[in-house]
PDB file of C-alpha atoms and ligand atoms in Angstrom:
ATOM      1  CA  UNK A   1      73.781  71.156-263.907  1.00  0.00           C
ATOM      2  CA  UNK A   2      76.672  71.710-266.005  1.00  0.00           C
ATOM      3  CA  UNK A   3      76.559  74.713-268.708  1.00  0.00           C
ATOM      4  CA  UNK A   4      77.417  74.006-272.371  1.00  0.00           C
ATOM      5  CA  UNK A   5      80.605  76.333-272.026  1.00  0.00           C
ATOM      6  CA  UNK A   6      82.381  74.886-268.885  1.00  0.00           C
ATOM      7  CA  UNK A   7      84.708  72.182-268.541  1.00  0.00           C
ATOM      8  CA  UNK A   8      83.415  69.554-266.505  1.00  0.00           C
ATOM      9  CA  UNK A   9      86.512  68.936-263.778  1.00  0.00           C
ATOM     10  CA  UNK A  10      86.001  65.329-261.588  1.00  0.00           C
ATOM     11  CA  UNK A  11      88.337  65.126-258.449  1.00  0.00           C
ATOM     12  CA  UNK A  12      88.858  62.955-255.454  1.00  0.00           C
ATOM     13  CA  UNK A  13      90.707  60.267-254.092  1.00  0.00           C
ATOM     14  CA  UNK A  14      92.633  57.709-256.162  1.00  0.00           C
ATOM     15  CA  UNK A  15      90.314  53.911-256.742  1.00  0.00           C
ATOM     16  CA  UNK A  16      86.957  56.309-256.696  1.00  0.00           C
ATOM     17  CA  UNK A  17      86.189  56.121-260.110  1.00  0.00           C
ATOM     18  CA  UNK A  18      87.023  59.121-262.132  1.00  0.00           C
ATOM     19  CA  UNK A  19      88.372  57.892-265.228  1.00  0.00           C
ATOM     20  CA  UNK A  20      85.538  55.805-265.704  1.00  0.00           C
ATOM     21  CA  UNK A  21      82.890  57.724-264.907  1.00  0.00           C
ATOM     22  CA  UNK A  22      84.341  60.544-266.834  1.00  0.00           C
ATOM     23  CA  UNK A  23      84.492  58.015-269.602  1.00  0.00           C
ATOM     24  CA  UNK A  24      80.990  57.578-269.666  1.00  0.00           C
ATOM     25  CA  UNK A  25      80.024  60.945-269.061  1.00  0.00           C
ATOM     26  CA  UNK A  26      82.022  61.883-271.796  1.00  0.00           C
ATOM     27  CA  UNK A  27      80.054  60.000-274.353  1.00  0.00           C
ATOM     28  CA  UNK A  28      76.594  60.890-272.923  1.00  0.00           C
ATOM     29  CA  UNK A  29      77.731  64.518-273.315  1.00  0.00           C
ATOM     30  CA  UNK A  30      79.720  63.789-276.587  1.00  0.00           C
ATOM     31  CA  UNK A  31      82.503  65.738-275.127  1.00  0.00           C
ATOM     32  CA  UNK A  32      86.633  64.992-275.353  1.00  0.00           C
ATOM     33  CA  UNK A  33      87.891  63.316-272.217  1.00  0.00           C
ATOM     34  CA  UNK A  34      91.518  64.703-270.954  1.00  0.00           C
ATOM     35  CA  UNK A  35      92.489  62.301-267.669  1.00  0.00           C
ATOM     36  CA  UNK A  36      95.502  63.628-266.261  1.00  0.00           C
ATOM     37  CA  UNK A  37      97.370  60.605-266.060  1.00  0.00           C
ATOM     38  CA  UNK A  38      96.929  59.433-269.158  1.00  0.00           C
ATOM     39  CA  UNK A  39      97.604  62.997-270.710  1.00  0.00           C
ATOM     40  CA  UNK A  40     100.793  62.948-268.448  1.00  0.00           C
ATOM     41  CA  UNK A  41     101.817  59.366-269.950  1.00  0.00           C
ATOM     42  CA  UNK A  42     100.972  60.495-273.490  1.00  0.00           C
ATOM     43  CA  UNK A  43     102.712  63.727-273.390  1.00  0.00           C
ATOM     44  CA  UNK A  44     105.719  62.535-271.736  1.00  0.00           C
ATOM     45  CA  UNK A  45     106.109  58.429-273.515  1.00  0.00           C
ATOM     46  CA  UNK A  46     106.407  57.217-270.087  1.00  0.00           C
ATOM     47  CA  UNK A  47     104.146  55.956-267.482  1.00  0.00           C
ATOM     48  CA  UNK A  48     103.673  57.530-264.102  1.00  0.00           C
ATOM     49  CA  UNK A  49     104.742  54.928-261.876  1.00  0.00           C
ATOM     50  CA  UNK A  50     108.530  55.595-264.210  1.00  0.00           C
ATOM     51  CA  UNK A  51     108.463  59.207-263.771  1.00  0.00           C
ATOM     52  CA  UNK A  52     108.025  59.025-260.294  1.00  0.00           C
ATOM     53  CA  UNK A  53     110.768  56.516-259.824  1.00  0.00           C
ATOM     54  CA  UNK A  54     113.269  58.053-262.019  1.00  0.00           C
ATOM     55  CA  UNK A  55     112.461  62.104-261.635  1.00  0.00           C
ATOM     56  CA  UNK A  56     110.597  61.716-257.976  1.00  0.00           C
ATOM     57  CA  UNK A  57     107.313  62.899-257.037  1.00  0.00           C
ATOM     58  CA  UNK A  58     108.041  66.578-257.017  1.00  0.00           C
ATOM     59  CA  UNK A  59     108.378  66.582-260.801  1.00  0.00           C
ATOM     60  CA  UNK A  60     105.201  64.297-261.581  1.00  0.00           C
ATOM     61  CA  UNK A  61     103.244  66.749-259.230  1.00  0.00           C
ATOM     62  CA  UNK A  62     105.027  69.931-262.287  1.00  0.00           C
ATOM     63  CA  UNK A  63     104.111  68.087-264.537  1.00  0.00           C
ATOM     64  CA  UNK A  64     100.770  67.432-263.272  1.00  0.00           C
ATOM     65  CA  UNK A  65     100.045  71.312-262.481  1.00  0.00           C
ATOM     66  CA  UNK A  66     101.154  71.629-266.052  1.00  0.00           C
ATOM     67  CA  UNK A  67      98.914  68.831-267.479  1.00  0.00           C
ATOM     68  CA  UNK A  68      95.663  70.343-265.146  1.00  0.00           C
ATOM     69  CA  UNK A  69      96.365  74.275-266.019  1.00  0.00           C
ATOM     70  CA  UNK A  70      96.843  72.927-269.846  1.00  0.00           C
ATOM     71  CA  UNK A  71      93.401  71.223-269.718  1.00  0.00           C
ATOM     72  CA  UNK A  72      91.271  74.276-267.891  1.00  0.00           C
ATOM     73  CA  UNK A  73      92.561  76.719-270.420  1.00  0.00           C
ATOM     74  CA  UNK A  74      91.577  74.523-273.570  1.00  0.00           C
ATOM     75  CA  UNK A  75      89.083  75.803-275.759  1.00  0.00           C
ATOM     76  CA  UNK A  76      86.582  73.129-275.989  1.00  0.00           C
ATOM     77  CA  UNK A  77      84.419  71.958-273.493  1.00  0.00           C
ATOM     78  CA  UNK A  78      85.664  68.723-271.865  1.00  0.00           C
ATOM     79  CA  UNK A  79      85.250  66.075-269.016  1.00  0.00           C
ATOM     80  CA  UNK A  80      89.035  66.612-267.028  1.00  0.00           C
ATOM     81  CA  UNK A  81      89.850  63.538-264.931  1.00  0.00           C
ATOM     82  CA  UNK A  82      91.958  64.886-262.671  1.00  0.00           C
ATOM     83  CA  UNK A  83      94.526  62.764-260.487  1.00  0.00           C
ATOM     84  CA  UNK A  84      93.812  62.799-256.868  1.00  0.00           C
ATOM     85  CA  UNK A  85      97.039  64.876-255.778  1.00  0.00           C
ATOM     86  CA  UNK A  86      95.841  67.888-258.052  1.00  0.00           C
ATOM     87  CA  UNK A  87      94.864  69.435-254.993  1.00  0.00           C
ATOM     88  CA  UNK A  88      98.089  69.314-252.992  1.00  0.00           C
ATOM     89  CA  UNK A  89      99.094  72.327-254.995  1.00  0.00           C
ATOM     90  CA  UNK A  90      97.885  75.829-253.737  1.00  0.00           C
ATOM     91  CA  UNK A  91      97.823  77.135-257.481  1.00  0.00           C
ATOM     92  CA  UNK A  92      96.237  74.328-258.825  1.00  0.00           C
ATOM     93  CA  UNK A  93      93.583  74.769-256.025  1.00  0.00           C
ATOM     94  CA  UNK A  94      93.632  78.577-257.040  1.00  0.00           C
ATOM     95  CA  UNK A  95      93.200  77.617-260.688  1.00  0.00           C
ATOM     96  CA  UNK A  96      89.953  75.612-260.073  1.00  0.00           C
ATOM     97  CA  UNK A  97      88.166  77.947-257.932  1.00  0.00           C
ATOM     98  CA  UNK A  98      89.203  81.053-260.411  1.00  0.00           C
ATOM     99  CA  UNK A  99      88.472  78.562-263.555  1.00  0.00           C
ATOM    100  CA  UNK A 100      84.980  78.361-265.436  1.00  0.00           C
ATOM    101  CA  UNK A 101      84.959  75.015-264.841  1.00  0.00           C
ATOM    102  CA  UNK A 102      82.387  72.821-262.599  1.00  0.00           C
ATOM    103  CA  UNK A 103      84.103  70.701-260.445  1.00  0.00           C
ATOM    104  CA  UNK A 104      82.604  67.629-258.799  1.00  0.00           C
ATOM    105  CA  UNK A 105      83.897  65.846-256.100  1.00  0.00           C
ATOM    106  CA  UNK A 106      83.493  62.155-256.111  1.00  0.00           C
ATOM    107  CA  UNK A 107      83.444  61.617-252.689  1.00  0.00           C
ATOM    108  CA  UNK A 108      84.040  57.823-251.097  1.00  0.00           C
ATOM    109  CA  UNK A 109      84.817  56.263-247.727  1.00  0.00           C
ATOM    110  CA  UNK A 110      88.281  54.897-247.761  1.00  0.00           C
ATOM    111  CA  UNK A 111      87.324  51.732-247.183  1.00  0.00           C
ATOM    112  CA  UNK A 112      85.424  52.240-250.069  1.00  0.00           C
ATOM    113  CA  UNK A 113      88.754  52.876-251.605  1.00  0.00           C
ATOM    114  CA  UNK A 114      90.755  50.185-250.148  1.00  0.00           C
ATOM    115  CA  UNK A 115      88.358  47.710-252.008  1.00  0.00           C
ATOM    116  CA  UNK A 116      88.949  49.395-255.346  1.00  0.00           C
ATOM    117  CA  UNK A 117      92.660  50.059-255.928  1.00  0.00           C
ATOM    118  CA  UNK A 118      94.515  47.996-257.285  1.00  0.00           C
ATOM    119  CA  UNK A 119      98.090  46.960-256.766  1.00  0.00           C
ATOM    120  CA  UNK A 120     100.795  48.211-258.890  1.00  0.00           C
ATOM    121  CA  UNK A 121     100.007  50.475-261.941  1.00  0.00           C
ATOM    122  CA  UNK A 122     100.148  53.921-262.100  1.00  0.00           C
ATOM    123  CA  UNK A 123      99.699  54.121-258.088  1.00  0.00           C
ATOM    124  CA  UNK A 124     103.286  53.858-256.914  1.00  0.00           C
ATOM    125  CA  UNK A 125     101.935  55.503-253.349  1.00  0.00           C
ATOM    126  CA  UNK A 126     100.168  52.420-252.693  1.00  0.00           C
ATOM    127  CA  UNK A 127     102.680  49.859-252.749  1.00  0.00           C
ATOM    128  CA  UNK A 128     103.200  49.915-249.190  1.00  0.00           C
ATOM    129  CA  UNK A 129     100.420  49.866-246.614  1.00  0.00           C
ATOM    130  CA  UNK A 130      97.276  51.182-249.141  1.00  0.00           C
ATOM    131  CA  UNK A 131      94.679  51.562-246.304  1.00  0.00           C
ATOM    132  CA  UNK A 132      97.095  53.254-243.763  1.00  0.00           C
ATOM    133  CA  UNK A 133      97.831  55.678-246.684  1.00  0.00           C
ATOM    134  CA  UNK A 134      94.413  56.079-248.232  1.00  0.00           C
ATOM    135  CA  UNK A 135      92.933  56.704-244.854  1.00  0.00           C
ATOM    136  CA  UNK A 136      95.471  59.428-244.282  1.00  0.00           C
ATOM    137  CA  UNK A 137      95.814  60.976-247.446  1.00  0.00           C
ATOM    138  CA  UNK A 138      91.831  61.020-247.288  1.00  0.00           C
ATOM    139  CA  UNK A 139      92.424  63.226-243.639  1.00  0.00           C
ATOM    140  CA  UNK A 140      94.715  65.343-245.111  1.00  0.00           C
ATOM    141  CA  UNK A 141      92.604  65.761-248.781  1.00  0.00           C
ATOM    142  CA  UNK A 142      88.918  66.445-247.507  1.00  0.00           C
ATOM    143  CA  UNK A 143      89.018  69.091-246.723  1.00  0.00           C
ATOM    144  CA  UNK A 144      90.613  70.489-249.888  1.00  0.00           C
ATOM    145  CA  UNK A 145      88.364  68.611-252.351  1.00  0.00           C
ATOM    146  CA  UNK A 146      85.454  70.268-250.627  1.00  0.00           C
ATOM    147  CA  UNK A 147      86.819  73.857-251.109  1.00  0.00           C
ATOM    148  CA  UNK A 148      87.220  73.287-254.978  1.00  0.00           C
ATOM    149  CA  UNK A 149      83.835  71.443-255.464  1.00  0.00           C
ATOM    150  CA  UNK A 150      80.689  73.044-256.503  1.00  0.00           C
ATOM    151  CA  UNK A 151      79.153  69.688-256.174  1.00  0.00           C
ATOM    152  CA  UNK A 152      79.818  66.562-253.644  1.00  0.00           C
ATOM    153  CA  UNK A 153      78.624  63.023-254.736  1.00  0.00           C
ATOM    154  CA  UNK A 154      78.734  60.149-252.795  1.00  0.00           C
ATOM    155  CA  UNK A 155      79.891  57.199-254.792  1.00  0.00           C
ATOM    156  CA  UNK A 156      79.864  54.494-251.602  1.00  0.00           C
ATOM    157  CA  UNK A 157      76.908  51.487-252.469  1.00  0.00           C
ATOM    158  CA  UNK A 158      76.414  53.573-255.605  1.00  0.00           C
ATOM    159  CA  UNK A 159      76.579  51.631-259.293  1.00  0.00           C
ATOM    160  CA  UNK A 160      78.599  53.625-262.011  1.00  0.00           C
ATOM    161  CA  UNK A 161      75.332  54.395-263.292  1.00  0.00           C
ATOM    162  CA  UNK A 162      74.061  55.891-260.749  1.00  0.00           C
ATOM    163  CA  UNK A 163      76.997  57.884-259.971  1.00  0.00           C
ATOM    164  CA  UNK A 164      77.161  59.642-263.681  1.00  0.00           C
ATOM    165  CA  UNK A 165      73.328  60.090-263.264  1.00  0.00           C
ATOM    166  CA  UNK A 166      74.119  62.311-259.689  1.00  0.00           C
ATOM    167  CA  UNK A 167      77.112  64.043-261.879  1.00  0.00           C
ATOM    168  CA  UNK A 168      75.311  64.899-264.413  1.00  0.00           C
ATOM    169  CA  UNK A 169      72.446  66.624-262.118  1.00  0.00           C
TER     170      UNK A 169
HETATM  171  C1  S3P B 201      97.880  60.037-257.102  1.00  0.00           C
HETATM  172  C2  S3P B 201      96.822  59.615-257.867  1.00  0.00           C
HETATM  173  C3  S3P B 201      96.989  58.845-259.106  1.00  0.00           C
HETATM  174  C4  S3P B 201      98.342  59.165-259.774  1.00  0.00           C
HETATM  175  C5  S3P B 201      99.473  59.030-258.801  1.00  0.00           C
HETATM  176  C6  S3P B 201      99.287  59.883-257.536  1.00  0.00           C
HETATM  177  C7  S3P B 201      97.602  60.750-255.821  1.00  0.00           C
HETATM  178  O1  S3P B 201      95.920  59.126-260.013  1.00  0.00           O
HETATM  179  O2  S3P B 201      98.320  60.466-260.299  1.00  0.00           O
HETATM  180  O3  S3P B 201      99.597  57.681-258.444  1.00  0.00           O
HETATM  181  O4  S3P B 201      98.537  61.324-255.218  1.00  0.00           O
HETATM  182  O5  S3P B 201      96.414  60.751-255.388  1.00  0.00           O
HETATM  183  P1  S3P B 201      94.386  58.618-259.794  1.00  0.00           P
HETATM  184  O6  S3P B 201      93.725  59.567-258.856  1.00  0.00           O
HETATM  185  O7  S3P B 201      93.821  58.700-261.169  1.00  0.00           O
HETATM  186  O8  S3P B 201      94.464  57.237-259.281  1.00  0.00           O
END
């Protein structure tokens, strides 16, 4: 159950739902909703695929530590969409587990995931081979999105519905 004061933080892998679940949970809790990406593409006037063919991915993931630490430490309650690589970073790891914040991990079989992405769009790590990559990144992730969650739900055979429902618990 989230607490009026905290930030509500949704992670996991990329095609598992987070911006629009933390759309709708957003609304039901009539709270802002800061999605990382979007902040990122807002912030910056370009999109994310551009930044991380022109600067590379080390400076979307700076600008992404920026964009997550920049979120946790504002002063109203929010739902934070963060982008799946947020936990690649040791600090931004650090700055969950020390932060306030709840943090749910939405938590989905990659084939799951396969299904979902899409081509293109702000997912320039997919453009080659997305179900050899999901299926590794998801390896190398796990294990990481457990140790910053204080909650796990399973989104696989699950409506969007159902899914904010189980967030919101
Ligand atoms: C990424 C996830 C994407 C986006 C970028 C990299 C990742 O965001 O930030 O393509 O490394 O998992 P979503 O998780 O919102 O798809």
């Amino acid at each position: 159950m989230i607490r009026p004061d905290q930030h509500l933080v949704l992670v996991g892998m990329m095609g598992v739902g987070k911006t629009t679940v933390a759309r709708v949970v957003g609304e039901r809790l009539g709270r802002p909703v800061l999605d990382t990406d979007l902040v990122i593409e807002a912030t910056t006037g370009r999109t994310v695929r551009e930044i991380f063919v022109e600067d590379g991915e080390p400076a979307f993931r700076q600008l992404e530590s920026d964009t997550l630490n920049a979120a946790l430490a504002s002063e109203r309650p929010a739902v934070i969409a963060a982008a799946g690589g947020v936990v690649l970073s040791a600090r931004n790891r650090a700055a969950l587990a020390d932060s306030n914040a709840r943090v749910v991990w939405l938590c989905a079989d990659p084939a799951t995931l396969v299904e979902r992405v899409s081509s293109g769009g702000h997912r320039p790590l997919l453009d080659d081979d997305p179900a050899g990559t999901l299926q590794h990144m998801y390896e190398q992730r796990s294990p990481w999105y457990r140790e910053v969650a204080d909650a796990i739900v399973l989104v696989d055979h699950r409506s969007i519905s159902e899914v904010v429902e189980a967030v919101l618990r």
